[in-house]
Amino acid sequence: MAPAPSSSPSSSRTLPLPPAVLYLLLLSLQVAAAGAAMDPAERETLLRVMESVSADRDWREAAGDDPCASPWPGLECRPGTAPAPGANGSAARMHVARLDFGVPPNPTCKDTATFPVAAFALPELRALFLVGCFKNPDAVAAFALPPASNLSSSRLQQLSVRANPSLSGTLPPQLASLRSLQVLTVSQNALVRGAVPRGIGELADLVHLDLSYNSLTGPIPTALGDLRGLVGLDLSYNSFSGTIPSRLGDLAQLQKLDLSSNNLTGGVPAALTRLKALTFMALSNNGLRGGLPAGLSGLRDLQYLIMENNPMGVPLPSELGSIARLQELRLANSGYSGSIPDTFGLLSSLTTLSLENNNLTGRIPAGLSRLKRMYHLNLSKNGLDGVVPFDGAFLRQLGRNLDLSGNPGLCVADRAVVPDVGVGVCGGDVACDTSAAESSVVGRVVRGVVTRGRWPAGLLTPAAAVALCSCLLL
């Protein structure tokens, strides 16, 4: 008896289309493609953009009559909403949606490239990227946009002008007319200078604003507080002056705030504690002073707090130990005084703690050794004292990423780890700091113990050296 035919899905087969149906399908695709050809005026605009920027000598030939029919790298097209003429109402024209210049495989830029003002006349352009296009110091390009009246209908959502050392000028005020912008990146253009146009605060759809690594000056505009949908704000590595605007505290969606490496003064405004979505805050290399605002522990999602090189001149706030998700805490070279709060031992997510070159005193909290994710700890160049409370497991966990040097009162009990941590071996209740006493007789004696495990002939006995070291550190 023959087995019954299998009914499992794996045994089913798709029947080929009849030749007549296949022919009609291919014909309809050809008709649709013909109907979707670019508008001739838009094609000419695209060719003008390529003429002003591209270094490719064959681009005009490659473009053909319809560049969108076979787009090259760096060019993306999309159909519009209106049917193309002669397409029986069934197909829309193709339009330039994205242009990307400067980084292969996208078109590279010629030495005499000029800023492509014509690109803003492309009616459906959504994204324009100019990365590393203007590099020739003998052909400085001007950062320019069309008149504001010509930008009112722009649909541009992303504008990235980055890594152009020979792009010069100010931020065009017409940027405020690009009302559809969601991402604005003008970064690493050393010759772009001047103030931020106040009108940027009118870009209500803006999600990411990056103006880093330019030569911008003046105050940070308070109007940035109107960008209520902003998620990322990076103004680092400029020459902004004045205080941090409290209005930035109105950016309820903000996750990244980077104002580092400017000339900002004053204190950290309490309004920043309202940024409950913040995960990254960098304020390093400014002239900020005073205490951190109360309420930082309310920033539950904060993972990176980077505030090195500011003349804060206050005790370390114990409240920082309540930011449970903190991964990096960098407060070096900022004049902090007092002891390291015991609460820092509660930062279970901490991987990096950098407190070097401050005025910290007292003992190192033993709780730091319970931080199992820690891989970088720098407490050097302070006034810490006592026995280092780290066991062998924690020391092995950190390895060479532990620096305790420059604390004359610190010592370790295990002689074998001295070369790695930068302090001497304990003698009774007092430490010998080999880095501080290196040029003295005692320093040479202790260095001999540390590095060779024996006492140099003709020098002090071990007991005498320990006693002398203790006296020097009183």
XYZ file of C-alpha atoms in Angstrom:
474
model
C 0.000 0.000 0.000
C 1.504 3.337 -1.062
C 2.072 5.924 1.691
C -0.220 8.909 1.786
C 1.180 12.180 0.407
C 2.843 14.280 3.070
C 0.921 17.370 4.184
C 3.836 19.061 5.977
C 4.697 22.639 4.917
C 8.218 21.573 3.949
C 6.858 19.445 1.132
C 4.883 22.216 -0.560
C 6.277 23.960 -3.644
C 5.637 27.372 -5.176
C 4.353 27.101 -8.718
C 6.128 29.292 -11.319
C 4.229 32.245 -12.712
C 2.769 31.770 -16.203
C 4.870 33.515 -18.886
C 2.090 35.962 -19.719
C 1.728 37.058 -16.077
C 5.526 37.390 -15.695
C 5.705 39.530 -18.841
C 2.969 41.865 -17.608
C 4.726 42.195 -14.237
C 8.043 43.132 -15.836
C 6.319 45.569 -18.171
C 4.572 47.289 -15.260
C 7.907 47.662 -13.438
C 9.456 49.252 -16.526
C 6.560 51.662 -16.903
C 6.776 52.583 -13.228
C 10.520 53.154 -13.476
C 10.073 55.361 -16.521
C 7.394 57.350 -14.756
C 9.594 57.795 -11.687
C 12.412 59.612 -13.498
C 13.942 62.657 -11.844
C 12.691 66.117 -12.591
C 15.162 67.715 -15.036
C 15.514 70.851 -12.894
C 16.363 68.771 -9.832
C 18.900 66.806 -11.855
C 20.645 70.031 -12.837
C 20.702 71.151 -9.209
C 22.299 67.845 -8.217
C 24.921 68.243 -10.938
C 25.772 71.736 -9.649
C 26.278 70.290 -6.171
C 28.576 67.608 -7.542
C 30.466 70.215 -9.564
C 31.171 72.314 -6.450
C 32.274 69.429 -4.219
C 33.198 66.146 -5.859
C 36.720 65.119 -6.861
C 35.395 62.325 -9.101
C 36.105 63.156 -12.754
C 33.623 60.607 -14.064
C 30.607 61.578 -12.023
C 28.806 63.484 -14.790
C 29.053 60.556 -17.181
C 27.980 58.147 -14.431
C 24.978 60.300 -13.573
C 23.432 59.903 -17.016
C 20.005 61.322 -17.702
C 18.579 59.988 -14.448
C 21.042 59.706 -11.509
C 18.373 58.157 -9.286
C 17.913 55.265 -11.718
C 21.324 53.875 -10.733
C 22.500 55.909 -7.725
C 26.186 55.884 -6.809
C 27.565 55.630 -3.237
C 26.683 58.762 -1.296
C 23.454 59.343 -3.184
C 20.094 58.062 -2.003
C 16.794 58.727 -3.720
C 13.211 58.247 -2.713
C 9.856 58.688 -4.434
C 7.926 61.845 -3.803
C 4.265 62.063 -2.955
C 2.983 63.510 -6.248
C 2.611 61.341 -9.373
C 5.109 62.010 -12.130
C 3.738 63.568 -15.346
C 2.922 60.950 -17.956
C 2.953 58.076 -15.446
C -0.834 57.580 -15.532
C -0.942 58.659 -11.907
C 0.683 55.422 -10.807
C 4.286 56.477 -10.048
C 5.914 59.387 -8.292
C 9.095 61.094 -9.352
C 12.318 60.084 -7.652
C 14.029 62.776 -5.556
C 17.414 63.163 -3.914
C 16.968 62.253 -0.248
C 20.568 62.017 1.016
C 23.989 63.283 -0.050
C 27.131 62.028 1.680
C 30.541 63.425 0.752
C 34.081 62.999 1.981
C 34.512 59.470 3.339
C 34.986 56.549 0.902
C 33.131 54.814 -0.627
C 31.197 58.070 -0.841
C 32.485 60.707 -3.263
C 35.646 62.401 -2.035
C 35.974 66.169 -2.180
C 38.284 68.094 -4.464
C 40.950 70.472 -3.156
C 39.013 73.493 -4.389
C 35.639 72.365 -3.022
C 33.182 75.075 -2.028
C 30.280 74.776 0.361
C 27.374 73.359 -1.709
C 24.729 76.025 -1.199
C 22.725 74.582 -4.098
C 22.053 71.400 -2.099
C 19.466 73.233 -0.015
C 17.367 73.729 -3.155
C 16.789 69.968 -3.499
C 13.110 69.740 -2.526
C 13.156 66.329 -0.792
C 16.672 66.356 0.695
C 16.566 64.827 4.187
C 20.277 64.421 5.016
C 23.480 66.201 3.972
C 26.913 65.032 5.195
C 30.141 66.915 4.481
C 32.947 65.117 6.340
C 36.572 66.008 5.699
C 35.678 67.935 2.545
C 37.445 71.252 3.141
C 41.094 70.613 4.026
C 43.150 72.724 1.653
C 44.658 75.702 3.573
C 45.150 77.485 0.240
C 41.449 77.221 -0.656
C 39.494 78.192 2.430
C 35.768 77.616 1.932
C 33.082 79.863 3.388
C 30.350 78.345 5.539
C 27.256 79.793 3.849
C 23.579 79.040 3.425
C 20.905 80.443 1.117
C 18.695 83.308 2.357
C 16.243 82.325 5.074
C 13.313 82.881 2.692
C 14.653 80.095 0.474
C 14.778 77.615 3.336
C 11.221 77.872 4.608
C 10.118 74.743 2.725
C 13.268 72.704 3.463
C 12.714 69.166 4.685
C 16.288 68.645 5.825
C 16.459 66.529 8.978
C 20.210 65.862 9.323
C 23.061 68.249 8.623
C 26.594 67.132 9.449
C 29.539 69.426 8.698
C 32.501 67.743 10.383
C 36.314 67.599 10.295
C 36.810 70.484 7.867
C 39.914 72.435 8.949
C 39.625 74.871 6.029
C 35.960 75.746 6.467
C 35.710 79.314 7.708
C 33.095 81.713 8.970
C 30.430 81.881 11.635
C 27.449 79.645 12.213
C 24.953 81.005 9.655
C 21.859 82.466 11.345
C 19.818 80.872 8.560
C 20.265 77.546 10.388
C 17.249 78.628 12.419
C 15.129 78.430 9.256
C 15.756 74.687 8.837
C 12.734 73.887 10.984
C 12.738 70.163 10.183
C 16.254 69.605 11.548
C 16.554 66.772 14.045
C 20.357 66.335 14.053
C 22.758 69.264 13.661
C 26.483 68.487 13.800
C 29.012 71.244 13.134
C 32.141 69.797 14.696
C 35.947 69.817 14.310
C 36.018 72.896 12.120
C 38.734 75.006 13.751
C 38.038 78.141 11.699
C 34.320 78.259 12.488
C 34.080 81.017 15.080
C 31.762 83.548 16.673
C 28.610 83.130 18.710
C 25.838 80.560 18.458
C 22.823 82.115 16.713
C 20.029 82.589 19.214
C 17.560 81.334 16.624
C 18.817 77.777 17.046
C 16.498 77.639 20.045
C 13.607 77.709 17.563
C 14.501 74.312 16.068
C 11.758 72.538 17.961
C 12.402 69.118 16.402
C 16.110 69.063 17.262
C 17.189 65.893 19.064
C 20.989 66.136 18.843
C 23.150 69.286 18.741
C 26.928 68.896 18.416
C 29.021 72.065 18.034
C 32.210 70.635 19.545
C 35.833 71.319 18.530
C 35.323 74.681 16.869
C 36.364 78.224 17.852
C 32.991 79.416 19.094
C 32.903 82.221 21.635
C 30.469 84.176 23.774
C 27.989 82.812 26.302
C 26.014 79.623 25.928
C 22.629 80.869 24.689
C 19.846 80.504 27.230
C 17.553 79.866 24.245
C 18.943 76.313 24.100
C 16.616 75.636 27.008
C 13.738 75.840 24.525
C 14.893 72.660 22.739
C 12.652 70.469 24.869
C 13.210 67.331 22.770
C 17.005 67.522 22.905
C 18.695 64.249 23.882
C 22.347 65.157 23.224
C 24.117 68.520 23.663
C 27.868 68.764 22.993
C 29.546 72.183 23.118
C 32.965 70.922 24.207
C 36.354 72.231 23.041
C 35.348 75.778 22.200
C 35.893 79.115 23.965
C 32.476 79.685 25.492
C 32.564 81.995 28.494
C 30.244 83.053 31.295
C 28.172 80.750 33.441
C 26.258 77.579 32.685
C 22.679 78.679 31.936
C 20.127 77.404 34.429
C 17.734 77.074 31.489
C 19.581 73.907 30.483
C 17.739 72.313 33.386
C 14.568 72.532 31.269
C 15.875 69.896 28.843
C 13.943 67.053 30.418
C 14.903 64.513 27.718
C 18.633 65.267 27.807
C 20.880 62.214 28.184
C 24.290 63.656 27.251
C 25.659 67.058 28.335
C 29.255 67.916 27.412
C 30.485 71.445 28.154
C 34.098 70.501 28.817
C 37.168 72.457 27.683
C 35.703 75.950 27.565
C 36.141 79.093 29.672
C 33.031 78.679 31.818
C 33.014 80.171 35.315
C 30.745 80.270 38.345
C 29.171 77.232 39.921
C 27.299 74.199 38.704
C 23.670 75.341 38.668
C 21.211 73.453 40.830
C 18.872 73.330 37.836
C 20.989 70.553 36.310
C 19.689 68.194 38.995
C 16.355 68.300 37.160
C 17.881 66.389 34.232
C 16.541 63.036 35.351
C 17.331 61.290 32.050
C 21.010 62.310 32.123
C 23.528 59.481 31.691
C 26.660 61.498 30.777
C 27.812 64.875 32.147
C 31.243 66.332 31.360
C 32.259 69.760 32.668
C 36.051 69.306 32.755
C 38.674 71.946 31.946
C 36.736 75.054 32.873
C 36.911 77.601 35.693
C 34.023 76.244 37.756
C 34.140 76.785 41.527
C 32.251 75.833 44.649
C 30.263 72.842 45.699
C 28.264 70.519 43.560
C 24.528 71.129 43.886
C 22.505 69.125 46.359
C 20.231 66.647 44.672
C 22.765 64.999 42.357
C 21.817 61.687 43.925
C 18.456 62.124 42.213
C 20.132 61.565 38.830
C 19.442 57.856 38.980
C 20.585 57.133 35.434
C 23.870 59.083 35.579
C 26.748 56.810 34.578
C 29.565 59.261 33.771
C 30.443 62.345 35.840
C 33.598 63.945 34.456
C 34.649 67.202 36.123
C 38.441 67.234 36.120
C 40.523 70.420 36.126
C 38.187 72.897 37.789
C 39.176 75.002 40.844
C 36.274 73.719 42.954
C 38.114 74.073 46.291
C 35.546 72.299 48.507
C 35.221 68.942 50.287
C 34.113 65.944 48.278
C 30.344 65.570 48.647
C 29.313 62.265 50.190
C 26.085 62.444 48.166
C 27.966 61.233 45.100
C 28.043 57.794 46.702
C 24.268 57.562 46.246
C 24.325 57.634 42.431
C 23.901 53.895 42.094
C 24.562 53.546 38.344
C 27.721 55.679 38.288
C 30.481 53.988 36.282
C 33.097 56.731 35.939
C 33.795 59.478 38.474
C 36.614 61.795 37.435
C 37.329 64.736 39.765
C 41.105 65.116 39.409
C 43.037 68.365 39.798
C 40.142 70.330 41.255
C 41.247 71.399 44.737
C 38.945 69.025 46.619
C 39.754 68.734 50.311
C 38.806 66.581 53.286
C 38.514 62.831 53.265
C 37.240 60.423 50.646
C 33.629 59.730 51.707
C 32.888 56.213 52.905
C 29.789 56.336 50.697
C 32.011 55.920 47.630
C 32.275 52.282 48.649
C 28.581 51.921 47.774
C 29.124 52.652 44.075
C 28.819 49.041 42.981
C 28.825 49.926 39.252
C 31.979 52.040 39.450
C 34.779 51.126 37.041
C 36.904 54.293 37.205
C 37.643 56.617 40.133
C 40.074 59.448 39.437
C 40.825 61.788 42.361
C 44.484 62.581 41.748
C 46.173 65.917 42.421
C 43.726 67.224 45.006
C 44.097 68.093 48.708
C 42.494 64.961 50.127
C 43.515 63.741 53.564
C 42.760 60.872 55.935
C 42.447 57.161 55.284
C 41.354 55.382 52.120
C 37.881 53.915 52.723
C 38.101 50.141 53.035
C 34.794 49.874 51.181
C 36.506 50.702 47.879
C 37.984 47.197 47.847
C 34.446 45.785 47.587
C 33.891 47.428 44.202
C 34.186 44.360 41.995
C 33.872 46.242 38.698
C 36.644 48.729 39.426
C 39.557 48.557 36.992
C 41.080 52.061 37.282
C 41.826 53.856 40.566
C 44.036 56.941 40.817
C 44.425 58.598 44.224
C 47.918 59.983 43.621
C 49.254 63.404 44.686
C 47.111 63.946 47.756
C 47.720 63.903 51.509
C 46.255 60.484 52.284
C 47.762 58.457 55.113
C 47.570 55.112 56.887
C 47.705 51.562 55.637
C 46.307 50.871 52.170
C 43.213 48.746 52.929
C 43.272 46.644 49.772
C 43.662 42.895 49.804
C 45.591 40.894 47.240
C 42.530 40.094 45.156
C 41.643 43.759 44.715
C 45.235 44.665 43.904
C 45.370 41.965 41.241
C 42.036 43.183 39.895
C 43.466 46.667 39.322
C 46.984 45.643 38.306
C 48.844 48.563 36.771
C 45.720 50.723 36.820
C 46.248 51.600 40.509
C 48.245 54.731 41.375
C 48.736 55.809 45.008
C 52.031 57.683 44.556
C 52.574 61.139 45.989
C 50.897 60.357 49.332
C 53.823 60.398 51.827
C 51.685 59.058 54.669
C 50.474 55.949 52.854
C 52.001 52.503 53.193
C 51.278 48.927 52.222
C 51.808 45.797 54.277
C 52.856 43.610 51.358
C 56.320 44.479 50.128
C 55.824 42.623 46.858
C 53.240 45.079 45.532
C 55.139 48.288 46.318
C 56.566 48.848 42.808
C 53.038 48.737 41.362
C 51.187 51.068 43.728
C 53.712 53.847 44.256
C 54.063 53.806 48.065
C 56.438 52.244 50.546
C 56.207 49.371 52.986
C 54.719 49.953 56.414
C 57.151 50.216 59.340
C 55.059 49.840 62.455
C 52.235 52.346 62.090
C 54.101 54.686 59.741
C 54.818 54.557 56.013
C 57.922 55.248 54.002
C 57.124 56.909 50.685
C 59.895 55.941 48.286
C 58.869 58.572 45.738
C 59.182 61.394 48.303
C 62.469 60.214 49.840
C 64.133 58.893 46.727
C 67.022 61.363 46.804
C 67.837 60.881 50.512
C 69.849 58.191 52.278
C 66.632 56.797 53.711
C 65.105 56.806 50.237
C 68.012 54.808 48.868
C 67.779 52.374 51.775
C 64.055 51.845 51.312
C 64.450 51.614 47.544
C 66.983 48.860 48.144
C 64.457 46.941 50.231
C 61.721 47.451 47.675
C 63.619 46.628 44.531
C 66.232 44.141 45.651
C 64.896 42.676 48.896
C 68.141 43.351 50.795
C 69.946 46.218 52.569
C 72.854 47.863 50.722
C 76.201 47.240 52.378
C 77.527 50.048 54.545
C 74.164 51.758 55.101
C 71.703 51.639 57.993
C 70.374 48.468 59.502
C 66.732 47.703 58.777
C 65.595 48.700 62.275
C 67.486 51.975 62.145
C 66.111 52.822 58.715
C 62.536 52.218 59.817
C 63.042 54.369 62.879
C 64.589 57.188 60.861
C 61.834 56.997 58.280
C 59.205 57.218 61.034
C 60.846 60.302 62.434
C 60.947 62.051 59.077
C 57.239 61.506 58.549
C 56.135 62.856 61.945
